[in-house]
Amino acid sequence: MSRLRGGASVFERGGAGSPLWGRTDAAVVATILLVTFGAALQVARDRETVDGPAPPGIRSVPPADLVQRAALSFEAVLADLYWIRAVQHYGRTRLSGGGAREYALLHPLLDVATTLDPRFDAAYRLGAVFLAEPPPGGAGRPDLAIALLQKGLASVPDRWQYLQDIGFIHYWWLRDRDDAARWFQRAADVPGAPWWLRFLAATTMTEGGDRAGARALWRLVRDAAGDSWMREEAARRLAQIEALDALDRYQRTVDRFRVRTGRAPRSWQDLLAAGDLSEVPVDPTGTAYELTPFGAVTVSPRSVLTPLPDSGALPARPAG
Amino acid sequence: MRVICTIARQVLRGAVRNRVVYAAMLLAVGLAVAAPMAGRLTPGQDVKVVKDLSLAACNLCGLFVVVFLGIRLVAREVEQRTVDTLLSKPIRRYEFVLGQYCGLAATLALALTVMTIAMYVVLGAAAWWRGVPGLASVAPVPVADPALLKAVLLIFVQLAVVGAAALCLSTFSSPVLAAVSTCGLYVAGHFGGELRNLDEVVDSRFVTSLAAGLSYVLPDLAAFDVKAAVVHGQPVTAGYMVLTAASGAAYILAFLVPALVIFTRRDLL
Amino acid sequence: MSAVRLRELSKTFHTGFWRTRVHRALDAVSLDVPRGAVLGYLGPNGAGKTTTLRLLMQLVHPTSGGAEILGRPVGDVGVRRRIGFLPEAVRFHDTCTAEEFLEYVGGLFGYTVAERRRRAALGLDRVGIGADRRRRLRTYSRGMLQRVGIAQALLNDPEVVFLDEPMTGLDPLGRREVRDLVLALREEGRTVFFSSHILNDAEAVCSHVAILNRGRLVASGRVGDLDLRVRSWELVAAGPGESVQAVGGAAARWVTRIADGRYALELPVEPSPEALAAELAQRGIQIVSLHPRRETLEDYFLRRVAEAAAAAISDDEAECA
């Protein structure tokens, strides 16, 4: 208030040659101070609401058709908005380690986004990945992921990527190689689809879900991916498969040590001392593998590869 | 101070006699009255729909009043040269601008009061008509919930911020430009949350910190919107109310200070 | 003490989209208006009259120089309690009535509610707005708005009144009323500073004039002190018509019979009319009066403006050479 009163006396001076610059200066400073103060209060308010109401729009999702009608001619922008919200909802929940319950809004948000913009490619493909992965990494709803992709196919039937993605979900999460192969086959039948889809279908059909097939599959995904997130995700999967192979190898080393000495190694040092290993083994990301007190080799929980897909999904090929 | 009040009263008088403002308020009141009919379309949710619609009408019509009046107050007085007469009287230019702003705020308060009264009347009538016990079983939130006033109060602060922005912009740009910019600010102010959480989508640290910085510098208008929380009976703490209102007040001053200086320095041709 | 004093007052406007075109609206104008004077601030359209008044009201800030009203700088808000201002083509908030508007203006002066009412009623009576005072200003005619404008300018019983083109847009009757009003203000001892491009109006009421052309002061002073040139002589003679015609008919431009046995003769500046007067007297014709006819303010104004323009041209030529 004193600042304002100070300003008033300057205003009175007015007239020619008055130091206009002086009071502009004061006003700029005052404005900056006020904005800073306002911003600080906003931050304080946001702190206040950490466990209060959720950020706007995320609290509940209105039915997709309602939003569409209310959108007037701004469907595309609103679709983007809902897609951004879906990604944020996914990202935030994933970071906070939330379970399936916390992902409850993911599918409604994606549904609104894709209803508003039926050709929203990223929302279908990445959205399906978010939905299919089991908690905590995703919603663990491969059924909803497939439904979302089929919704995409309804509006863009010649998009073979959606068919391939559905096959993928069948292969990877539903562990149904026959269904997966059928979807890959359908994808391959779409005019303009790449040659390797047929190869993929055949591989899946005949070899049936071993790591070699999986590796081939992820490599194809990695090399064909148009999206960097997709490419990195494929690379991570490949690293996981590599880690699974390595775990089998080191487990055999540990088992040999146990047979030889009659006890489980306490640490990698035991194995180094005995000459079974020349160095502490690390996973493809450079993080050391862990050895449990009971002699089981695992990926470190600190590694980005954690959690590994459970072995049921990727049965190890019999040793030898 | 008395001069500011006098000017504010004159603005209020002009607004009350303005048919456009009347139309906006009538529309809002009409919407509140019609809301029970819309409520019938969604069984079990009628009270919620009445509250939703009434509060939305308050917000929207208030916005209309604030933008419509805010951009015209100073600009129109200058353009129509009514300001010539007034500024030759023993008032300072900043008193004139402050008076105009206070008048705008008073008009907004009056409009919101009328609409709020209409909302409570409709809610009371709905409760009486349908029988309170039946409604109470549907939702644990009371029908004529005093907490709705919290939403109305924050709507007032939100729109007072928008009004200050409109006034500020209108001191140096044309009314049309000021209207467009004000509406732009209103929209941008609602995307604060999205800007702040951009780091979950974008990797570039520069972009994310720029967006986050911007989101804190801009008034977060979405934070003033507690309509849904209030309607669903979720608690809105006193701390939240106080901090939000205080940040709103800071932004109002941040818009008014440049408005005062610009208007004081300006040549009125 | 002067009521209004301008010291080298200048205002430059920058126009055009990039504000590159420079327009010097007022160029170092210095002027002293003594208290109790009625100053006609005269000049053609675009001379800078309105700019001067807006500078005095602080609606526009000077580029250089300054101005004082009643010994205080124009930026002083307090001095505005003692002045009144009628802007050019005045307009008001058109949703309120004349009565409400004047009460609002009274509020700006900080009067009590009763005082506002009293002054508003008095002011409206003075300018002859009777039953219409409860009608919205939107429905008022140009002339009625001008009256309300005058009423608001006089509401605080001002010592100095500034009127910007008060007669423009008024019918002859309205102009007459404004003229009478200015004379009444002069009687009451107030200082009046009014701008006009209608010189006849000014001539009738002014004690002082200042003539402005293209932002520069061309002439200023008391009306009586202006060097108004003698353009002709008017001689009134009483006697038989034939002899008046016979003596004066050749020298006079024209002769008119103004009453029984009374004739008015318009005589040129040269030769001096004394010889003719003597000759008439010899013939037994009585000389009733002999007056010089001076140029009107309008003639004076046009002459000064033309002189200023000629001086400017010769200056330019001197510069070129």
mmCIF file of C-alpha atoms in Angstrom, chain A:
data_model
loop_
_atom_site.group_PDB
_atom_site.id
_atom_site.type_symbol
_atom_site.label_atom_id
_atom_site.label_comp_id
_atom_site.label_asym_id
_atom_site.label_seq_id
_atom_site.Cartn_x
_atom_site.Cartn_y
_atom_site.Cartn_z
ATOM 1 C CA MET A 1 0.000 0.000 0.000
ATOM 2 C CA SER A 2 2.844 2.336 0.846
ATOM 3 C CA ARG A 3 4.169 1.695 -2.643
ATOM 4 C CA LEU A 4 0.932 2.898 -4.167
ATOM 5 C CA ARG A 5 0.864 5.990 -2.017
ATOM 6 C CA GLY A 6 4.452 6.694 -2.957
ATOM 7 C CA GLY A 7 3.378 6.431 -6.588
ATOM 8 C CA ALA A 8 0.582 8.927 -6.022
ATOM 9 C CA SER A 9 2.905 11.724 -5.066
ATOM 10 C CA VAL A 10 4.895 11.097 -8.213
ATOM 11 C CA PHE A 11 1.764 11.187 -10.326
ATOM 12 C CA GLU A 12 1.012 14.676 -9.089
ATOM 13 C CA ARG A 13 4.233 16.046 -10.400
ATOM 14 C CA GLY A 14 3.173 15.343 -13.991
ATOM 15 C CA GLY A 15 3.885 18.128 -16.410
ATOM 16 C CA ALA A 16 6.826 18.650 -18.679
ATOM 17 C CA GLY A 17 10.149 17.052 -18.025
ATOM 18 C CA SER A 18 8.909 15.130 -15.004
ATOM 19 C CA PRO A 19 10.857 11.930 -14.386
ATOM 20 C CA LEU A 20 8.381 9.623 -16.089
ATOM 21 C CA TRP A 21 11.068 6.999 -16.278
ATOM 22 C CA GLY A 22 11.304 6.912 -12.502
ATOM 23 C CA ARG A 23 7.755 5.885 -11.934
ATOM 24 C CA THR A 24 7.773 3.390 -14.803
ATOM 25 C CA ASP A 25 10.712 1.810 -13.086
ATOM 26 C CA ALA A 26 8.819 1.614 -9.808
ATOM 27 C CA ALA A 27 5.783 0.178 -11.560
ATOM 28 C CA VAL A 28 7.799 -2.530 -13.294
ATOM 29 C CA VAL A 29 9.361 -3.525 -9.992
ATOM 30 C CA ALA A 30 5.979 -3.495 -8.269
ATOM 31 C CA THR A 31 4.431 -5.621 -11.003
ATOM 32 C CA ILE A 32 7.231 -8.170 -10.883
ATOM 33 C CA LEU A 33 6.977 -8.341 -7.094
ATOM 34 C CA LEU A 34 3.234 -8.842 -7.270
ATOM 35 C CA VAL A 35 3.481 -11.567 -9.907
ATOM 36 C CA THR A 36 6.156 -13.303 -7.848
ATOM 37 C CA PHE A 37 3.980 -13.031 -4.790
ATOM 38 C CA GLY A 38 0.991 -14.413 -6.673
ATOM 39 C CA ALA A 39 3.075 -17.254 -8.080
ATOM 40 C CA ALA A 40 4.424 -18.058 -4.616
ATOM 41 C CA LEU A 41 0.897 -18.209 -3.268
ATOM 42 C CA GLN A 42 -0.073 -20.522 -6.114
ATOM 43 C CA VAL A 43 2.803 -22.832 -5.279
ATOM 44 C CA ALA A 44 1.793 -22.762 -1.620
ATOM 45 C CA ARG A 45 -1.772 -23.541 -2.642
ATOM 46 C CA ASP A 46 -0.631 -26.464 -4.778
ATOM 47 C CA ARG A 47 1.355 -27.822 -1.822
ATOM 48 C CA GLU A 48 -1.786 -27.521 0.230
ATOM 49 C CA THR A 49 -3.684 -29.713 -2.206
ATOM 50 C CA VAL A 50 -1.203 -32.560 -2.614
ATOM 51 C CA ASP A 51 -3.661 -34.933 -0.995
ATOM 52 C CA GLY A 52 -6.661 -32.813 -1.733
ATOM 53 C CA PRO A 53 -8.652 -32.814 -4.941
ATOM 54 C CA ALA A 54 -6.838 -34.094 -8.010
ATOM 55 C CA PRO A 55 -5.752 -31.694 -10.761
ATOM 56 C CA PRO A 56 -8.538 -30.362 -12.943
ATOM 57 C CA GLY A 57 -10.213 -32.671 -15.377
ATOM 58 C CA ILE A 58 -8.652 -35.823 -14.017
ATOM 59 C CA ARG A 59 -11.135 -36.260 -11.212
ATOM 60 C CA SER A 60 -13.666 -37.830 -13.487
ATOM 61 C CA VAL A 61 -14.064 -38.276 -17.184
ATOM 62 C CA PRO A 62 -17.355 -37.377 -18.828
ATOM 63 C CA PRO A 63 -18.855 -39.782 -21.355
ATOM 64 C CA ALA A 64 -17.093 -39.525 -24.701
ATOM 65 C CA ASP A 65 -20.182 -38.753 -26.752
ATOM 66 C CA LEU A 66 -21.129 -35.943 -24.367
ATOM 67 C CA VAL A 67 -17.730 -34.322 -24.735
ATOM 68 C CA GLN A 68 -17.962 -34.716 -28.482
ATOM 69 C CA ARG A 69 -21.267 -32.880 -28.594
ATOM 70 C CA ALA A 70 -19.993 -30.139 -26.310
ATOM 71 C CA ALA A 71 -16.801 -29.720 -28.299
ATOM 72 C CA LEU A 72 -18.495 -27.720 -31.079
ATOM 73 C CA SER A 73 -15.803 -27.382 -33.706
ATOM 74 C CA PHE A 74 -12.867 -27.889 -31.385
ATOM 75 C CA GLU A 75 -12.837 -31.701 -31.354
ATOM 76 C CA ALA A 76 -9.234 -31.987 -32.456
ATOM 77 C CA VAL A 77 -7.910 -29.638 -29.795
ATOM 78 C CA LEU A 78 -9.992 -31.325 -27.127
ATOM 79 C CA ALA A 79 -8.794 -34.713 -28.363
ATOM 80 C CA ASP A 80 -5.223 -33.514 -27.917
ATOM 81 C CA LEU A 81 -6.090 -32.239 -24.467
ATOM 82 C CA TYR A 82 -7.571 -35.576 -23.415
ATOM 83 C CA TRP A 83 -4.621 -37.421 -24.891
ATOM 84 C CA ILE A 84 -2.244 -35.187 -22.899
ATOM 85 C CA ARG A 85 -4.287 -35.874 -19.799
ATOM 86 C CA ALA A 86 -4.181 -39.610 -20.472
ATOM 87 C CA VAL A 87 -0.403 -39.517 -20.825
ATOM 88 C CA GLN A 88 -0.050 -37.456 -17.672
ATOM 89 C CA HIS A 89 -2.378 -39.728 -15.784
ATOM 90 C CA TYR A 90 -0.350 -42.717 -16.957
ATOM 91 C CA GLY A 91 2.980 -41.080 -16.225
ATOM 92 C CA ARG A 92 2.007 -39.850 -12.798
ATOM 93 C CA THR A 93 0.472 -43.139 -11.747
ATOM 94 C CA ARG A 94 3.452 -45.082 -13.032
ATOM 95 C CA LEU A 95 5.884 -42.847 -11.136
ATOM 96 C CA SER A 96 3.893 -43.141 -7.929
ATOM 97 C CA GLY A 97 3.859 -46.932 -8.314
ATOM 98 C CA GLY A 98 0.083 -47.057 -8.373
ATOM 99 C CA GLY A 99 -1.818 -50.245 -8.956
ATOM 100 C CA ALA A 100 -4.548 -51.087 -11.420
ATOM 101 C CA ARG A 101 -7.114 -49.159 -9.421
ATOM 102 C CA GLU A 102 -5.263 -45.901 -9.961
ATOM 103 C CA TYR A 103 -5.240 -46.475 -13.710
ATOM 104 C CA ALA A 104 -9.030 -46.543 -13.680
ATOM 105 C CA LEU A 105 -9.331 -43.326 -15.685
ATOM 106 C CA LEU A 106 -6.847 -44.357 -18.362
ATOM 107 C CA HIS A 107 -9.269 -46.105 -20.657
ATOM 108 C CA PRO A 108 -12.034 -43.464 -20.335
ATOM 109 C CA LEU A 109 -9.528 -40.717 -21.156
ATOM 110 C CA LEU A 110 -8.243 -42.611 -24.191
ATOM 111 C CA ASP A 111 -11.791 -43.348 -25.229
ATOM 112 C CA VAL A 112 -12.706 -39.647 -25.164
ATOM 113 C CA ALA A 113 -9.556 -38.720 -27.076
ATOM 114 C CA THR A 114 -10.167 -41.290 -29.803
ATOM 115 C CA THR A 115 -13.882 -40.517 -30.040
ATOM 116 C CA LEU A 116 -13.115 -36.847 -30.543
ATOM 117 C CA ASP A 117 -10.452 -37.664 -33.095
ATOM 118 C CA PRO A 118 -11.112 -41.135 -34.564
ATOM 119 C CA ARG A 119 -7.847 -41.161 -36.482
ATOM 120 C CA PHE A 120 -5.683 -40.370 -33.445
ATOM 121 C CA ASP A 121 -2.907 -42.859 -34.172
ATOM 122 C CA ALA A 122 -0.752 -42.248 -31.103
ATOM 123 C CA ALA A 123 -3.725 -42.530 -28.797
ATOM 124 C CA TYR A 124 -4.541 -45.997 -30.201
ATOM 125 C CA ARG A 125 -1.059 -47.456 -30.380
ATOM 126 C CA LEU A 126 0.653 -45.994 -27.318
ATOM 127 C CA GLY A 127 -2.626 -46.080 -25.434
ATOM 128 C CA ALA A 128 -2.838 -49.822 -26.075
ATOM 129 C CA VAL A 129 0.685 -50.264 -24.704
ATOM 130 C CA PHE A 130 -0.244 -48.338 -21.544
ATOM 131 C CA LEU A 131 -3.369 -50.410 -21.074
ATOM 132 C CA ALA A 132 -1.867 -53.827 -21.773
ATOM 133 C CA GLU A 133 1.181 -53.795 -19.536
ATOM 134 C CA PRO A 134 0.504 -55.288 -16.097
ATOM 135 C CA PRO A 135 0.695 -53.065 -12.986
ATOM 136 C CA PRO A 136 2.633 -51.166 -11.866
ATOM 137 C CA GLY A 137 3.915 -50.448 -15.365
ATOM 138 C CA GLY A 138 0.452 -50.218 -16.879
ATOM 139 C CA ALA A 139 -3.222 -50.855 -16.354
ATOM 140 C CA GLY A 140 -2.938 -54.611 -16.930
ATOM 141 C CA ARG A 141 -5.979 -54.638 -19.174
ATOM 142 C CA PRO A 142 -5.007 -56.339 -22.468
ATOM 143 C CA ASP A 143 -8.723 -56.756 -23.181
ATOM 144 C CA LEU A 144 -9.265 -52.975 -23.115
ATOM 145 C CA ALA A 145 -6.094 -52.480 -25.149
ATOM 146 C CA ILE A 146 -7.436 -54.804 -27.834
ATOM 147 C CA ALA A 147 -10.837 -53.069 -27.704
ATOM 148 C CA LEU A 148 -9.150 -49.699 -28.193
ATOM 149 C CA LEU A 149 -7.181 -50.954 -31.187
ATOM 150 C CA GLN A 150 -10.300 -52.499 -32.681
ATOM 151 C CA LYS A 151 -12.025 -49.134 -32.295
ATOM 152 C CA GLY A 152 -9.141 -47.716 -34.284
ATOM 153 C CA LEU A 153 -9.540 -50.390 -36.937
ATOM 154 C CA ALA A 154 -13.225 -49.506 -37.234
ATOM 155 C CA SER A 155 -12.296 -45.999 -38.360
ATOM 156 C CA VAL A 156 -9.047 -46.822 -40.190
ATOM 157 C CA PRO A 157 -9.415 -50.425 -41.431
ATOM 158 C CA ASP A 158 -6.276 -50.464 -43.555
ATOM 159 C CA ARG A 159 -3.941 -49.581 -40.709
ATOM 160 C CA TRP A 160 -2.036 -52.881 -40.472
ATOM 161 C CA GLN A 161 -0.088 -51.564 -37.443
ATOM 162 C CA TYR A 162 -3.212 -51.905 -35.280
ATOM 163 C CA LEU A 163 -3.616 -55.552 -36.379
ATOM 164 C CA GLN A 164 0.030 -56.184 -35.649
ATOM 165 C CA ASP A 165 -0.332 -54.533 -32.226
ATOM 166 C CA ILE A 166 -3.331 -56.708 -31.415
ATOM 167 C CA GLY A 167 -1.304 -59.780 -32.391
ATOM 168 C CA PHE A 168 1.448 -58.548 -30.185
ATOM 169 C CA ILE A 169 -0.801 -58.216 -27.167
ATOM 170 C CA HIS A 170 -2.045 -61.756 -27.762
ATOM 171 C CA TYR A 171 1.501 -63.005 -28.029
ATOM 172 C CA TRP A 172 3.113 -61.123 -25.194
ATOM 173 C CA TRP A 173 0.449 -60.591 -22.544
ATOM 174 C CA LEU A 174 -2.255 -63.157 -23.257
ATOM 175 C CA ARG A 175 0.313 -65.812 -24.126
ATOM 176 C CA ASP A 176 -1.828 -67.100 -26.946
ATOM 177 C CA ARG A 177 0.532 -67.741 -29.836
ATOM 178 C CA ASP A 178 -2.144 -69.160 -32.114
ATOM 179 C CA ASP A 179 -4.321 -66.042 -31.826
ATOM 180 C CA ALA A 180 -1.246 -63.873 -32.173
ATOM 181 C CA ALA A 181 -0.235 -65.632 -35.355
ATOM 182 C CA ARG A 182 -3.744 -65.214 -36.757
ATOM 183 C CA TRP A 183 -3.667 -61.425 -36.121
ATOM 184 C CA PHE A 184 -0.206 -61.155 -37.649
ATOM 185 C CA GLN A 185 -1.565 -63.013 -40.644
ATOM 186 C CA ARG A 186 -4.466 -60.534 -40.929
ATOM 187 C CA ALA A 187 -2.016 -57.675 -40.714
ATOM 188 C CA ALA A 188 0.095 -59.236 -43.439
ATOM 189 C CA ASP A 189 -2.995 -59.542 -45.661
ATOM 190 C CA VAL A 190 -3.582 -55.759 -45.634
ATOM 191 C CA PRO A 191 -2.454 -54.322 -48.981
ATOM 192 C CA GLY A 192 0.758 -52.423 -48.510
ATOM 193 C CA ALA A 193 1.797 -54.209 -45.342
ATOM 194 C CA PRO A 194 5.513 -55.006 -45.123
ATOM 195 C CA TRP A 195 6.818 -58.446 -46.087
ATOM 196 C CA TRP A 196 8.141 -59.296 -42.640
ATOM 197 C CA LEU A 197 4.666 -59.490 -41.137
ATOM 198 C CA ARG A 198 4.096 -62.722 -43.027
ATOM 199 C CA PHE A 199 7.472 -63.930 -41.787
ATOM 200 C CA LEU A 200 6.514 -62.908 -38.261
ATOM 201 C CA ALA A 201 3.228 -64.729 -38.504
ATOM 202 C CA ALA A 202 4.948 -67.845 -39.722
ATOM 203 C CA THR A 203 7.631 -67.686 -37.047
ATOM 204 C CA THR A 204 5.094 -67.215 -34.337
ATOM 205 C CA MET A 205 2.979 -70.053 -35.648
ATOM 206 C CA THR A 206 5.823 -72.560 -35.898
ATOM 207 C CA GLU A 207 8.374 -71.757 -33.216
ATOM 208 C CA GLY A 208 5.903 -70.632 -30.639
ATOM 209 C CA GLY A 209 7.007 -67.987 -28.294
ATOM 210 C CA ASP A 210 10.628 -68.803 -27.554
ATOM 211 C CA ARG A 211 13.122 -66.083 -26.877
ATOM 212 C CA ALA A 212 14.510 -66.279 -30.366
ATOM 213 C CA GLY A 213 11.076 -65.551 -31.832
ATOM 214 C CA ALA A 214 10.456 -62.827 -29.301
ATOM 215 C CA ARG A 215 13.811 -61.301 -30.056
ATOM 216 C CA ALA A 216 13.054 -61.303 -33.787
ATOM 217 C CA LEU A 217 9.713 -59.737 -33.086
ATOM 218 C CA TRP A 218 11.058 -56.923 -30.912
ATOM 219 C CA ARG A 219 13.855 -56.237 -33.355
ATOM 220 C CA LEU A 220 11.306 -55.779 -36.099
ATOM 221 C CA VAL A 221 9.326 -53.471 -33.896
ATOM 222 C CA ARG A 222 12.406 -51.501 -32.978
ATOM 223 C CA ASP A 223 13.523 -51.079 -36.552
ATOM 224 C CA ALA A 224 10.056 -50.223 -37.900
ATOM 225 C CA ALA A 225 8.986 -47.957 -35.061
ATOM 226 C CA GLY A 226 8.203 -44.415 -36.143
ATOM 227 C CA ASP A 227 8.004 -43.214 -32.572
ATOM 228 C CA SER A 228 11.028 -42.823 -30.333
ATOM 229 C CA TRP A 229 9.189 -44.008 -27.248
ATOM 230 C CA MET A 230 8.161 -47.165 -29.090
ATOM 231 C CA ARG A 231 11.735 -47.694 -30.283
ATOM 232 C CA GLU A 232 13.162 -47.286 -26.785
ATOM 233 C CA GLU A 233 10.548 -49.594 -25.375
ATOM 234 C CA ALA A 234 11.469 -52.263 -27.960
ATOM 235 C CA ALA A 235 15.142 -51.826 -27.083
ATOM 236 C CA ARG A 236 14.300 -52.277 -23.413
ATOM 237 C CA ARG A 237 12.416 -55.467 -24.201
ATOM 238 C CA LEU A 238 15.367 -56.768 -26.180
ATOM 239 C CA ALA A 239 17.625 -55.996 -23.248
ATOM 240 C CA GLN A 240 15.255 -57.889 -20.976
ATOM 241 C CA ILE A 241 15.467 -60.936 -23.212
ATOM 242 C CA GLU A 242 19.230 -60.647 -23.191
ATOM 243 C CA ALA A 243 19.128 -60.378 -19.408
ATOM 244 C CA LEU A 244 16.942 -63.480 -19.194
ATOM 245 C CA ASP A 245 19.526 -65.425 -21.235
ATOM 246 C CA ALA A 246 22.307 -64.088 -19.021
ATOM 247 C CA LEU A 247 20.422 -64.972 -15.848
ATOM 248 C CA ASP A 248 20.104 -68.566 -17.073
ATOM 249 C CA ARG A 249 23.842 -68.642 -17.784
ATOM 250 C CA TYR A 250 24.888 -67.230 -14.396
ATOM 251 C CA GLN A 251 22.350 -69.398 -12.593
ATOM 252 C CA ARG A 252 24.072 -72.443 -14.094
ATOM 253 C CA THR A 253 27.438 -71.092 -12.839
ATOM 254 C CA VAL A 254 25.994 -70.614 -9.349
ATOM 255 C CA ASP A 255 24.457 -74.074 -9.441
ATOM 256 C CA ARG A 256 27.819 -75.574 -10.415
ATOM 257 C CA PHE A 257 29.462 -73.740 -7.469
ATOM 258 C CA ARG A 258 26.801 -75.131 -5.100
ATOM 259 C CA VAL A 259 27.259 -78.671 -6.360
ATOM 260 C CA ARG A 260 31.036 -78.347 -6.024
ATOM 261 C CA THR A 261 31.194 -76.722 -2.574
ATOM 262 C CA GLY A 262 27.954 -77.912 -1.049
ATOM 263 C CA ARG A 263 26.862 -74.370 -0.153
ATOM 264 C CA ALA A 264 25.321 -71.389 -1.883
ATOM 265 C CA PRO A 265 27.699 -68.510 -2.649
ATOM 266 C CA ARG A 266 27.186 -65.571 -0.282
ATOM 267 C CA SER A 267 28.166 -63.040 -2.902
ATOM 268 C CA TRP A 268 29.744 -62.644 -6.278
ATOM 269 C CA GLN A 269 33.088 -62.402 -4.417
ATOM 270 C CA ASP A 270 32.867 -66.138 -3.593
ATOM 271 C CA LEU A 271 32.541 -66.942 -7.269
ATOM 272 C CA LEU A 272 35.328 -64.535 -8.231
ATOM 273 C CA ALA A 273 37.608 -66.058 -5.592
ATOM 274 C CA ALA A 274 36.816 -69.567 -6.797
ATOM 275 C CA GLY A 275 37.620 -68.532 -10.365
ATOM 276 C CA ASP A 276 34.144 -69.262 -11.703
ATOM 277 C CA LEU A 277 33.790 -65.658 -12.829
ATOM 278 C CA SER A 278 36.351 -63.097 -13.878
ATOM 279 C CA GLU A 279 34.227 -60.077 -12.970
ATOM 280 C CA VAL A 280 30.939 -59.116 -11.359
ATOM 281 C CA PRO A 281 28.308 -59.702 -14.045
ATOM 282 C CA VAL A 282 26.244 -56.731 -15.186
ATOM 283 C CA ASP A 283 23.001 -56.563 -17.139
ATOM 284 C CA PRO A 284 22.769 -54.849 -20.559
ATOM 285 C CA THR A 285 22.154 -51.509 -18.877
ATOM 286 C CA GLY A 286 25.348 -51.824 -16.851
ATOM 287 C CA THR A 287 23.689 -52.542 -13.510
ATOM 288 C CA ALA A 288 25.134 -55.479 -11.564
ATOM 289 C CA TYR A 289 22.972 -58.574 -11.219
ATOM 290 C CA GLU A 290 22.043 -59.512 -7.682
ATOM 291 C CA LEU A 291 22.702 -62.764 -5.892
ATOM 292 C CA THR A 292 20.174 -63.631 -3.214
ATOM 293 C CA PRO A 293 21.316 -65.384 -0.009
ATOM 294 C CA PHE A 294 19.643 -68.510 -1.322
ATOM 295 C CA GLY A 295 21.768 -68.507 -4.433
ATOM 296 C CA ALA A 296 19.255 -67.168 -6.951
ATOM 297 C CA VAL A 297 20.457 -64.725 -9.602
ATOM 298 C CA THR A 298 18.136 -61.778 -10.299
ATOM 299 C CA VAL A 299 18.085 -58.399 -11.963
ATOM 300 C CA SER A 300 18.770 -55.545 -9.569
ATOM 301 C CA PRO A 301 15.609 -53.680 -8.517
ATOM 302 C CA ARG A 302 17.495 -50.513 -9.385
ATOM 303 C CA SER A 303 17.799 -51.552 -13.004
ATOM 304 C CA VAL A 304 15.341 -50.123 -15.523
ATOM 305 C CA LEU A 305 14.835 -53.703 -16.702
ATOM 306 C CA THR A 306 12.905 -54.493 -13.509
ATOM 307 C CA PRO A 307 10.440 -56.051 -13.525
ATOM 308 C CA LEU A 308 11.334 -58.732 -16.011
ATOM 309 C CA PRO A 309 8.442 -60.319 -17.837
ATOM 310 C CA ASP A 310 7.531 -63.408 -15.877
ATOM 311 C CA SER A 311 9.085 -66.508 -17.280
ATOM 312 C CA GLY A 312 5.710 -67.936 -18.123
ATOM 313 C CA ALA A 313 5.317 -65.383 -20.825
ATOM 314 C CA LEU A 314 8.722 -66.174 -22.237
ATOM 315 C CA PRO A 315 9.519 -69.765 -21.481
ATOM 316 C CA ALA A 316 13.230 -70.347 -21.555
ATOM 317 C CA ARG A 317 14.323 -72.768 -24.163
ATOM 318 C CA PRO A 318 15.411 -76.013 -22.518
ATOM 319 C CA ALA A 319 19.064 -75.924 -21.662
ATOM 320 C CA GLY A 320 21.437 -77.379 -24.188
#
